PDB file of C-alpha atoms in Angstrom:
ATOM      1  CA  VAL A   1     -42.386   1.873 -84.946  1.00 46.00           C
ATOM      2  CA  THR A   2     -40.759   4.590 -86.540  1.00 41.00           C
ATOM      3  CA  PRO A   3     -38.565   6.192 -88.228  1.00 43.00           C
ATOM      4  CA  ARG A   4     -37.228   2.915 -89.407  1.00 39.00           C
ATOM      5  CA  VAL A   5     -33.268   3.537 -89.079  1.00 39.00           C
ATOM      6  CA  ARG A   6     -30.561   1.629 -88.166  1.00 38.00           C
ATOM      7  CA  ALA A   7     -29.244   2.862 -85.427  1.00 41.00           C
ATOM      8  CA  ARG A   8     -26.235   1.487 -82.957  1.00 40.00           C
ATOM      9  CA  MET A   9     -25.150   2.351 -79.554  1.00 42.00           C
ATOM     10  CA  THR A  10     -22.196   4.603 -79.066  1.00 39.00           C
ATOM     11  CA  ASP A  11     -19.669   3.726 -76.839  1.00 38.00           C
ATOM     12  CA  GLY A  12     -21.401   5.769 -74.414  1.00 40.00           C
ATOM     13  CA  GLU A  13     -24.296   3.978 -74.612  1.00 42.00           C
ATOM     14  CA  ARG A  14     -23.123   0.513 -74.300  1.00 44.00           C
ATOM     15  CA  GLY A  15     -22.575  -0.953 -71.175  1.00 41.00           C
ATOM     16  CA  ARG A  16     -25.069   1.472 -69.172  1.00 40.00           C
ATOM     17  CA  VAL A  17     -25.902  -0.747 -65.825  1.00 38.00           C
ATOM     18  CA  VAL A  18     -29.036  -0.887 -64.267  1.00 40.00           C
ATOM     19  CA  ASP A  19     -29.317   1.103 -60.902  1.00 41.00           C
ATOM     20  CA  GLU A  20     -30.378  -1.841 -57.738  1.00 40.00           C
ATOM     21  CA  PRO A  21     -31.883  -0.602 -54.375  1.00 41.00           C
ATOM     22  CA  THR A  22     -28.810  -1.006 -51.760  1.00 40.00           C
ATOM     23  CA  PRO A  23     -30.587  -2.314 -48.584  1.00 42.00           C
ATOM     24  CA  THR A  24     -30.746  -0.271 -45.269  1.00 43.00           C
ATOM     25  CA  SER A  25     -32.118  -2.876 -42.747  1.00 43.00           C
ATOM     26  CA  THR A  26     -29.923  -2.251 -39.115  1.00 44.00           C
ATOM     27  CA  SER A  27     -30.420  -5.925 -38.778  1.00 56.00           C
ATOM     28  CA  LEU A  28     -27.972  -6.559 -41.464  1.00 60.00           C
ATOM     29  CA  THR A  29     -24.141  -6.936 -40.026  1.00 68.00           C
ATOM     30  CA  PRO A  30     -21.380  -4.889 -41.594  1.00 63.00           C
ATOM     31  CA  ALA A  31     -20.387  -8.006 -43.623  1.00 57.00           C
ATOM     32  CA  ASP A  32     -23.922  -9.008 -44.947  1.00 54.00           C
ATOM     33  CA  LEU A  33     -23.932  -5.345 -46.146  1.00 53.00           C
ATOM     34  CA  LYS A  34     -20.565  -5.859 -47.699  1.00 48.00           C
ATOM     35  CA  ASN A  35     -21.542  -9.566 -49.552  1.00 52.00           C
ATOM     36  CA  ILE A  36     -24.651  -7.797 -50.435  1.00 48.00           C
ATOM     37  CA  ALA A  37     -22.885  -4.467 -52.506  1.00 48.00           C
ATOM     38  CA  GLN A  38     -20.549  -7.131 -54.201  1.00 48.00           C
ATOM     39  CA  GLY A  39     -23.127  -9.597 -55.331  1.00 46.00           C
ATOM     40  CA  LEU A  40     -25.125  -5.997 -56.682  1.00 42.00           C
ATOM     41  CA  GLY A  41     -21.955  -4.735 -58.064  1.00 48.00           C
ATOM     42  CA  GLN A  42     -21.437  -8.560 -59.701  1.00 51.00           C
ATOM     43  CA  GLU A  43     -25.384  -8.056 -61.059  1.00 53.00           C
ATOM     44  CA  ARG A  44     -24.652  -4.925 -62.551  1.00 52.00           C
ATOM     45  CA  GLU A  45     -22.028  -5.943 -64.592  1.00 55.00           C
ATOM     46  CA  ARG A  46     -23.856  -8.902 -65.475  1.00 81.00           C
ATOM     47  CA  ARG A  47     -26.348  -6.373 -67.452  1.00 88.00           C
ATOM     48  CA  VAL A  48     -26.531  -4.480 -70.665  1.00 94.00           C
ATOM     49  CA  ALA A  49     -28.716  -1.128 -70.325  1.00 95.00           C
ATOM     50  CA  TYR A  50     -30.301  -0.092 -73.508  1.00 97.00           C
ATOM     51  CA  ALA A  51     -32.226   2.805 -72.130  1.00 97.00           C
ATOM     52  CA  ASP A  52     -34.698   6.104 -72.621  1.00 97.00           C
ATOM     53  CA  HIS A  53     -34.607   5.474 -76.495  1.00 98.00           C
ATOM     54  CA  VAL A  54     -37.389   7.430 -78.358  1.00 98.00           C
ATOM     55  CA  ASP A  55     -38.427   6.814 -81.642  1.00 98.00           C
ATOM     56  CA  GLN A  56     -34.822   4.714 -82.916  1.00 98.00           C
ATOM     57  CA  ARG A  57     -34.107   1.535 -84.238  1.00 98.00           C
ATOM     58  CA  VAL A  58     -31.445   0.123 -82.026  1.00 98.00           C
ATOM     59  CA  ILE A  59     -29.951  -2.963 -83.475  1.00 98.00           C
ATOM     60  CA  ILE A  60     -27.942  -5.310 -80.880  1.00 98.00           C
ATOM     61  CA  THR A  61     -25.256  -7.623 -82.064  1.00 98.00           C
ATOM     62  CA  ALA A  62     -22.497  -9.897 -81.165  1.00 97.00           C
ATOM     63  CA  ALA A  63     -19.699  -6.713 -80.554  1.00 96.00           C
ATOM     64  CA  ASP A  64     -22.708  -5.055 -78.012  1.00 96.00           C
ATOM     65  CA  VAL A  65     -22.701  -8.297 -75.224  1.00 95.00           C
ATOM     66  CA  ASP A  66     -21.485 -11.459 -74.567  1.00 94.00           C
ATOM     67  CA  ALA A  67     -22.789 -14.737 -73.159  1.00 95.00           C
ATOM     68  CA  LYS A  68     -22.113 -13.989 -69.483  1.00 93.00           C
ATOM     69  CA  ARG A  69     -24.573 -10.498 -69.684  1.00 95.00           C
ATOM     70  CA  ALA A  70     -28.030 -10.174 -69.831  1.00 97.00           C
ATOM     71  CA  ILE A  71     -29.760  -7.223 -72.210  1.00 97.00           C
ATOM     72  CA  HIS A  72     -32.100  -5.030 -70.373  1.00 97.00           C
ATOM     73  CA  ILE A  73     -34.219  -3.098 -72.722  1.00 98.00           C
ATOM     74  CA  LYS A  74     -36.267  -0.048 -70.707  1.00 97.00           C
ATOM     75  CA  ALA A  75     -37.991   3.232 -70.238  1.00 98.00           C
ATOM     76  CA  SER A  76     -38.231   3.315 -73.773  1.00 98.00           C
ATOM     77  CA  THR A  77     -41.113   4.313 -76.493  1.00 98.00           C
ATOM     78  CA  ARG A  78     -41.946   3.882 -79.628  1.00 98.00           C
ATOM     79  CA  SER A  79     -38.590   2.169 -80.345  1.00 98.00           C
ATOM     80  CA  ALA A  80     -37.910  -0.694 -82.004  1.00 98.00           C
ATOM     81  CA  PHE A  81     -35.156  -3.375 -80.419  1.00 98.00           C
ATOM     82  CA  VAL A  82     -33.632  -5.663 -82.912  1.00 98.00           C
ATOM     83  CA  ILE A  83     -31.278  -8.863 -80.919  1.00 98.00           C
ATOM     84  CA  GLU A  84     -29.626 -10.446 -83.962  1.00 98.00           C
ATOM     85  CA  SER A  85     -29.372 -13.937 -84.485  1.00 97.00           C
ATOM     86  CA  ASP A  86     -25.385 -13.753 -83.765  1.00 97.00           C
ATOM     87  CA  VAL A  87     -25.887 -12.945 -80.145  1.00 97.00           C
ATOM     88  CA  LYS A  88     -25.397 -15.190 -77.414  1.00 97.00           C
ATOM     89  CA  CYS A  89     -27.113 -13.404 -74.145  1.00 96.00           C
ATOM     90  CA  ALA A  90     -27.825 -14.640 -70.419  1.00 96.00           C
ATOM     91  CA  LYS A  91     -31.217 -13.547 -70.127  1.00 96.00           C
ATOM     92  CA  VAL A  92     -33.697 -10.663 -71.476  1.00 97.00           C
ATOM     93  CA  PHE A  93     -35.234  -7.618 -69.218  1.00 97.00           C
ATOM     94  CA  VAL A  94     -37.880  -5.303 -70.968  1.00 98.00           C
ATOM     95  CA  GLU A  95     -38.847  -3.213 -68.476  1.00 98.00           C
ATOM     96  CA  GLY A  96     -41.128   0.145 -68.063  1.00 98.00           C
ATOM     97  CA  CYS A  97     -41.174   0.311 -71.807  1.00 98.00           C
ATOM     98  CA  SER A  98     -44.545   1.923 -74.090  1.00 98.00           C
ATOM     99  CA  ASP A  99     -44.895   1.267 -77.729  1.00 98.00           C
ATOM    100  CA  CYS A 100     -41.873  -0.834 -78.450  1.00 98.00           C
ATOM    101  CA  ALA A 101     -41.222  -3.698 -80.390  1.00 98.00           C
ATOM    102  CA  VAL A 102     -38.628  -5.827 -79.701  1.00 98.00           C
ATOM    103  CA  THR A 103     -37.465  -8.926 -81.615  1.00 98.00           C
ATOM    104  CA  VAL A 104     -35.336 -11.936 -80.199  1.00 98.00           C
ATOM    105  CA  LYS A 105     -33.270 -14.093 -83.427  1.00 97.00           C
ATOM    106  CA  GLY A 106     -30.262 -14.847 -80.995  1.00 97.00           C
ATOM    107  CA  ALA A 107     -29.941 -17.296 -78.279  1.00 97.00           C
ATOM    108  CA  VAL A 108     -31.124 -16.591 -74.848  1.00 97.00           C
ATOM    109  CA  LEU A 109     -28.678 -19.324 -72.687  1.00 96.00           C
ATOM    110  CA  SER A 110     -31.070 -18.907 -69.478  1.00 95.00           C
ATOM    111  CA  GLU A 111     -33.993 -19.312 -71.930  1.00 95.00           C
ATOM    112  CA  HIS A 112     -35.485 -16.739 -69.820  1.00 96.00           C
ATOM    113  CA  VAL A 113     -37.406 -13.044 -71.003  1.00 98.00           C
ATOM    114  CA  GLU A 114     -39.010 -10.848 -68.689  1.00 97.00           C
ATOM    115  CA  VAL A 115     -41.247  -7.714 -69.419  1.00 98.00           C
ATOM    116  CA  TRP A 116     -43.133  -5.754 -66.304  1.00 96.00           C
ATOM    117  CA  GLU A 117     -44.476  -2.332 -66.398  1.00 97.00           C
ATOM    118  CA  CYS A 118     -44.833  -2.290 -69.704  1.00 98.00           C
ATOM    119  CA  GLN A 119     -47.794  -0.933 -71.998  1.00 97.00           C
ATOM    120  CA  GLY A 120     -48.005  -1.820 -75.832  1.00 97.00           C
ATOM    121  CA  VAL A 121     -45.297  -3.673 -76.319  1.00 98.00           C
ATOM    122  CA  ARG A 122     -44.375  -6.456 -78.975  1.00 97.00           C
ATOM    123  CA  VAL A 123     -41.851  -9.474 -78.532  1.00 97.00           C
ATOM    124  CA  ARG A 124     -41.175 -11.396 -81.315  1.00 96.00           C
ATOM    125  CA  TYR A 125     -39.284 -14.736 -81.374  1.00 97.00           C
ATOM    126  CA  ASP A 126     -37.451 -15.825 -84.457  1.00 96.00           C
ATOM    127  CA  ALA A 127     -35.394 -18.255 -81.749  1.00 94.00           C
ATOM    128  CA  PRO A 128     -36.980 -20.725 -79.469  1.00 94.00           C
ATOM    129  CA  VAL A 129     -37.377 -19.479 -75.543  1.00 94.00           C
ATOM    130  CA  GLY A 130     -38.228 -21.292 -72.295  1.00 95.00           C
ATOM    131  CA  THR A 131     -40.251 -18.674 -70.375  1.00 95.00           C
ATOM    132  CA  THR A 132     -41.624 -15.533 -71.125  1.00 97.00           C
ATOM    133  CA  GLN A 133     -42.633 -13.819 -67.770  1.00 96.00           C
ATOM    134  CA  VAL A 134     -45.185 -10.798 -67.679  1.00 97.00           C
ATOM    135  CA  ASP A 135     -45.900  -8.860 -64.720  1.00 95.00           C
ATOM    136  CA  GLN A 136     -47.715  -5.226 -64.324  1.00 95.00           C
ATOM    137  CA  SER A 137     -48.309  -4.923 -68.076  1.00 96.00           C
ATOM    138  CA  ARG A 138     -50.450  -4.205 -70.455  1.00 95.00           C
ATOM    139  CA  ASP A 139     -51.656  -4.992 -74.115  1.00 96.00           C
ATOM    140  CA  VAL A 140     -48.321  -7.083 -74.489  1.00 97.00           C
ATOM    141  CA  VAL A 141     -48.453  -9.264 -77.939  1.00 96.00           C
ATOM    142  CA  LEU A 142     -45.618 -12.576 -77.789  1.00 96.00           C
ATOM    143  CA  SER A 143     -44.922 -13.400 -81.328  1.00 95.00           C
ATOM    144  CA  PHE A 144     -43.483 -16.556 -82.326  1.00 95.00           C
ATOM    145  CA  ALA A 145     -42.071 -17.368 -85.703  1.00 94.00           C
ATOM    146  CA  GLU A 146     -42.753 -21.397 -84.822  1.00 93.00           C
ATOM    147  CA  ARG A 147     -45.550 -23.003 -82.276  1.00 92.00           C
ATOM    148  CA  GLY A 148     -42.663 -25.363 -81.257  1.00 92.00           C
ATOM    149  CA  PHE A 149     -40.472 -21.657 -79.973  1.00 95.00           C
ATOM    150  CA  LEU A 150     -43.380 -21.138 -77.460  1.00 95.00           C
ATOM    151  CA  GLY A 151     -41.757 -22.954 -73.912  1.00 94.00           C
ATOM    152  CA  ALA A 152     -44.661 -21.425 -71.797  1.00 94.00           C
ATOM    153  CA  VAL A 153     -46.099 -18.365 -70.695  1.00 96.00           C
ATOM    154  CA  VAL A 154     -45.873 -16.761 -67.040  1.00 93.00           C
ATOM    155  CA  PHE A 155     -48.277 -14.108 -66.335  1.00 94.00           C
ATOM    156  CA  ALA A 156     -49.497 -11.850 -63.133  1.00 91.00           C
ATOM    157  CA  THR A 157     -51.318  -8.602 -62.373  1.00 91.00           C
ATOM    158  CA  SER A 158     -51.543  -7.629 -66.245  1.00 92.00           C
ATOM    159  CA  VAL A 159     -54.350  -7.639 -69.067  1.00 92.00           C
ATOM    160  CA  ASP A 160     -55.166  -7.817 -72.561  1.00 94.00           C
ATOM    161  CA  ILE A 161     -51.570 -10.309 -72.712  1.00 95.00           C
ATOM    162  CA  ARG A 162     -52.007 -11.781 -76.250  1.00 95.00           C
ATOM    163  CA  VAL A 163     -49.570 -14.949 -78.296  1.00 95.00           C
ATOM    164  CA  SER A 164     -49.755 -15.213 -82.147  1.00 94.00           C
ATOM    165  CA  PHE A 165     -47.859 -18.195 -84.239  1.00 93.00           C
ATOM    166  CA  GLY A 166     -45.989 -17.378 -87.890  1.00 89.00           C
ATOM    167  CA  ALA A 167     -45.395 -15.254 -90.182  1.00 77.00           C
ATOM    168  CA  GLU A 168     -46.559 -11.677 -88.878  1.00 65.00           C
ATOM    169  CA  SER A 169     -48.835  -9.579 -91.093  1.00 53.00           C
ATOM    170  CA  ASN A 170     -52.133  -8.012 -90.957  1.00 52.00           C
ATOM    171  CA  GLY A 171     -54.324 -10.940 -90.709  1.00 54.00           C
ATOM    172  CA  ALA A 172     -52.118 -12.797 -87.947  1.00 64.00           C
ATOM    173  CA  GLU A 173     -54.792 -14.529 -85.479  1.00 76.00           C
ATOM    174  CA  TYR A 174     -53.954 -13.903 -81.845  1.00 85.00           C
ATOM    175  CA  GLU A 175     -55.238 -15.521 -78.580  1.00 89.00           C
ATOM    176  CA  ARG A 176     -55.656 -14.071 -75.741  1.00 89.00           C
ATOM    177  CA  LEU A 177     -54.509 -15.493 -72.522  1.00 90.00           C
ATOM    178  CA  ASP A 178     -56.287 -13.752 -69.442  1.00 85.00           C
ATOM    179  CA  HIS A 179     -59.740 -14.100 -70.306  1.00 73.00           C
ATOM    180  CA  ASP A 180     -62.615 -14.029 -67.887  1.00 64.00           C
ATOM    181  CA  SER A 181     -62.646 -18.088 -67.092  1.00 62.00           C
ATOM    182  CA  LEU A 182     -59.637 -17.859 -65.309  1.00 62.00           C
ATOM    183  CA  ALA A 183     -60.054 -18.688 -61.687  1.00 51.00           C
ATOM    184  CA  PRO A 184     -58.880 -15.769 -59.593  1.00 51.00           C
ATOM    185  CA  GLY A 185     -57.285 -18.147 -56.950  1.00 47.00           C
ATOM    186  CA  ASP A 186     -57.017 -17.604 -53.430  1.00 46.00           C
ATOM    187  CA  HIS A 187     -57.704 -13.849 -52.440  1.00 43.00           C
ATOM    188  CA  ARG A 188     -54.354 -13.758 -49.974  1.00 47.00           C
ATOM    189  CA  GLU A 189     -52.304 -13.935 -53.160  1.00 56.00           C
ATOM    190  CA  ILE A 190     -51.735 -12.807 -56.356  1.00 73.00           C
ATOM    191  CA  PRO A 191     -52.817 -15.010 -58.886  1.00 84.00           C
ATOM    192  CA  GLN A 192     -50.095 -16.130 -61.351  1.00 88.00           C
ATOM    193  CA  PHE A 193     -50.970 -18.414 -64.523  1.00 91.00           C
ATOM    194  CA  ILE A 194     -49.190 -20.476 -67.099  1.00 89.00           C
ATOM    195  CA  THR A 195     -49.927 -21.127 -70.539  1.00 93.00           C
ATOM    196  CA  ARG A 196     -48.304 -23.645 -72.382  1.00 91.00           C
ATOM    197  CA  ILE A 197     -49.158 -25.746 -75.317  1.00 92.00           C
ATOM    198  CA  VAL A 198     -51.012 -29.106 -74.286  1.00 90.00           C
ATOM    199  CA  ASP A 199     -51.595 -31.670 -76.385  1.00 90.00           C
ATOM    200  CA  GLY A 200     -51.449 -29.438 -79.438  1.00 90.00           C
ATOM    201  CA  ALA A 201     -53.719 -26.611 -77.866  1.00 90.00           C
ATOM    202  CA  LEU A 202     -52.773 -23.723 -75.656  1.00 92.00           C
ATOM    203  CA  LEU A 203     -54.155 -24.237 -72.701  1.00 90.00           C
ATOM    204  CA  THR A 204     -53.624 -21.465 -69.837  1.00 90.00           C
ATOM    205  CA  GLU A 205     -53.395 -22.451 -66.007  1.00 88.00           C
ATOM    206  CA  ARG A 206     -53.489 -20.934 -62.493  1.00 85.00           C
ATOM    207  CA  LEU A 207     -50.109 -21.716 -60.514  1.00 80.00           C
ATOM    208  CA  ILE A 208     -50.075 -23.106 -57.701  1.00 77.00           C
ATOM    209  CA  ARG A 209     -47.805 -24.610 -54.776  1.00 70.00           C
ATOM    210  CA  GLY A 210     -47.191 -28.095 -53.672  1.00 61.00           C
ATOM    211  CA  LYS A 211     -46.279 -29.053 -50.845  1.00 62.00           C
ATOM    212  CA  ASP A 212     -42.660 -28.405 -51.769  1.00 63.00           C
ATOM    213  CA  GLU A 213     -43.255 -24.815 -52.618  1.00 61.00           C
ATOM    214  CA  TYR A 214     -42.525 -25.725 -56.174  1.00 64.00           C
ATOM    215  CA  PRO A 215     -44.517 -24.029 -58.768  1.00 70.00           C
ATOM    216  CA  THR A 216     -46.940 -26.585 -60.347  1.00 71.00           C
ATOM    217  CA  THR A 217     -50.563 -26.587 -61.481  1.00 66.00           C
ATOM    218  CA  GLU A 218     -53.949 -28.468 -60.129  1.00 67.00           C
ATOM    219  CA  ARG A 219     -53.542 -30.843 -63.613  1.00 69.00           C
ATOM    220  CA  GLU A 220     -50.362 -31.763 -62.956  1.00 65.00           C
ATOM    221  CA  LEU A 221     -50.688 -32.286 -59.166  1.00 67.00           C
ATOM    222  CA  ARG A 222     -53.842 -34.540 -60.095  1.00 65.00           C
ATOM    223  CA  ALA A 223     -52.174 -36.229 -62.268  1.00 71.00           C
ATOM    224  CA  ALA A 224     -48.840 -36.927 -59.637  1.00 69.00           C
ATOM    225  CA  LEU A 225     -51.098 -37.572 -56.749  1.00 69.00           C
ATOM    226  CA  GLY A 226     -53.926 -39.137 -58.100  1.00 65.00           C
ATOM    227  CA  ASP A 227     -56.412 -40.537 -55.549  1.00 55.00           C
ATOM    228  CA  GLU A 228     -54.247 -38.790 -52.764  1.00 60.00           C
ATOM    229  CA  LEU A 229     -55.552 -35.431 -53.492  1.00 55.00           C
ATOM    230  CA  THR A 230     -58.747 -34.422 -52.343  1.00 57.00           C
ATOM    231  CA  ASP A 231     -60.948 -31.718 -52.878  1.00 53.00           C
ATOM    232  CA  ASP A 232     -60.829 -30.259 -49.715  1.00 50.00           C
TER     233      ASP A 232
END
């Protein structure tokens, strides 16, 4: 990503928040609308947005975000974002970006990173994360400094999602997750998949909903229910 110039957010950029739609349903009472508005206001306060960057390198430090707020990187092109090791944030969102790189060195307290509507995005993890969720994206690479840093990758409606482990180099080996052998699932639902390290190897499975609607996989369901589960 060029140019490799260390850029910091200006006071005007820091604290830009995400626009959220306001519900307009006539079935909502004035009290409902007030509660929703208050909730959206709190959500805005909890996100620090880095938006509309082009050909920039943005360094995010603990001075830019606190542990109660999420980092929202959006609508940027050919830019690099580095979340430094002194950062503690609630969550990381990457939305609508193209040909960007995001490096996570700090602590994501919810252990959750979301990537959606992106193309050509690389996310580098120099710290562990519980779940990375990828939706409506293409050509996304998740690079983990250590195998143990990968908790789970959940993806849907996305193409060419790859992971790699170890040092970043031209010789890095990437494994594609959305391979053709994945079961498409019920035609009435959008299939969602989860990749984890099981018995030392990457395993991608389709997520299904159990009786309590909790997301699980057929393998885990069979292990839990045994003979109670049939193929019907």
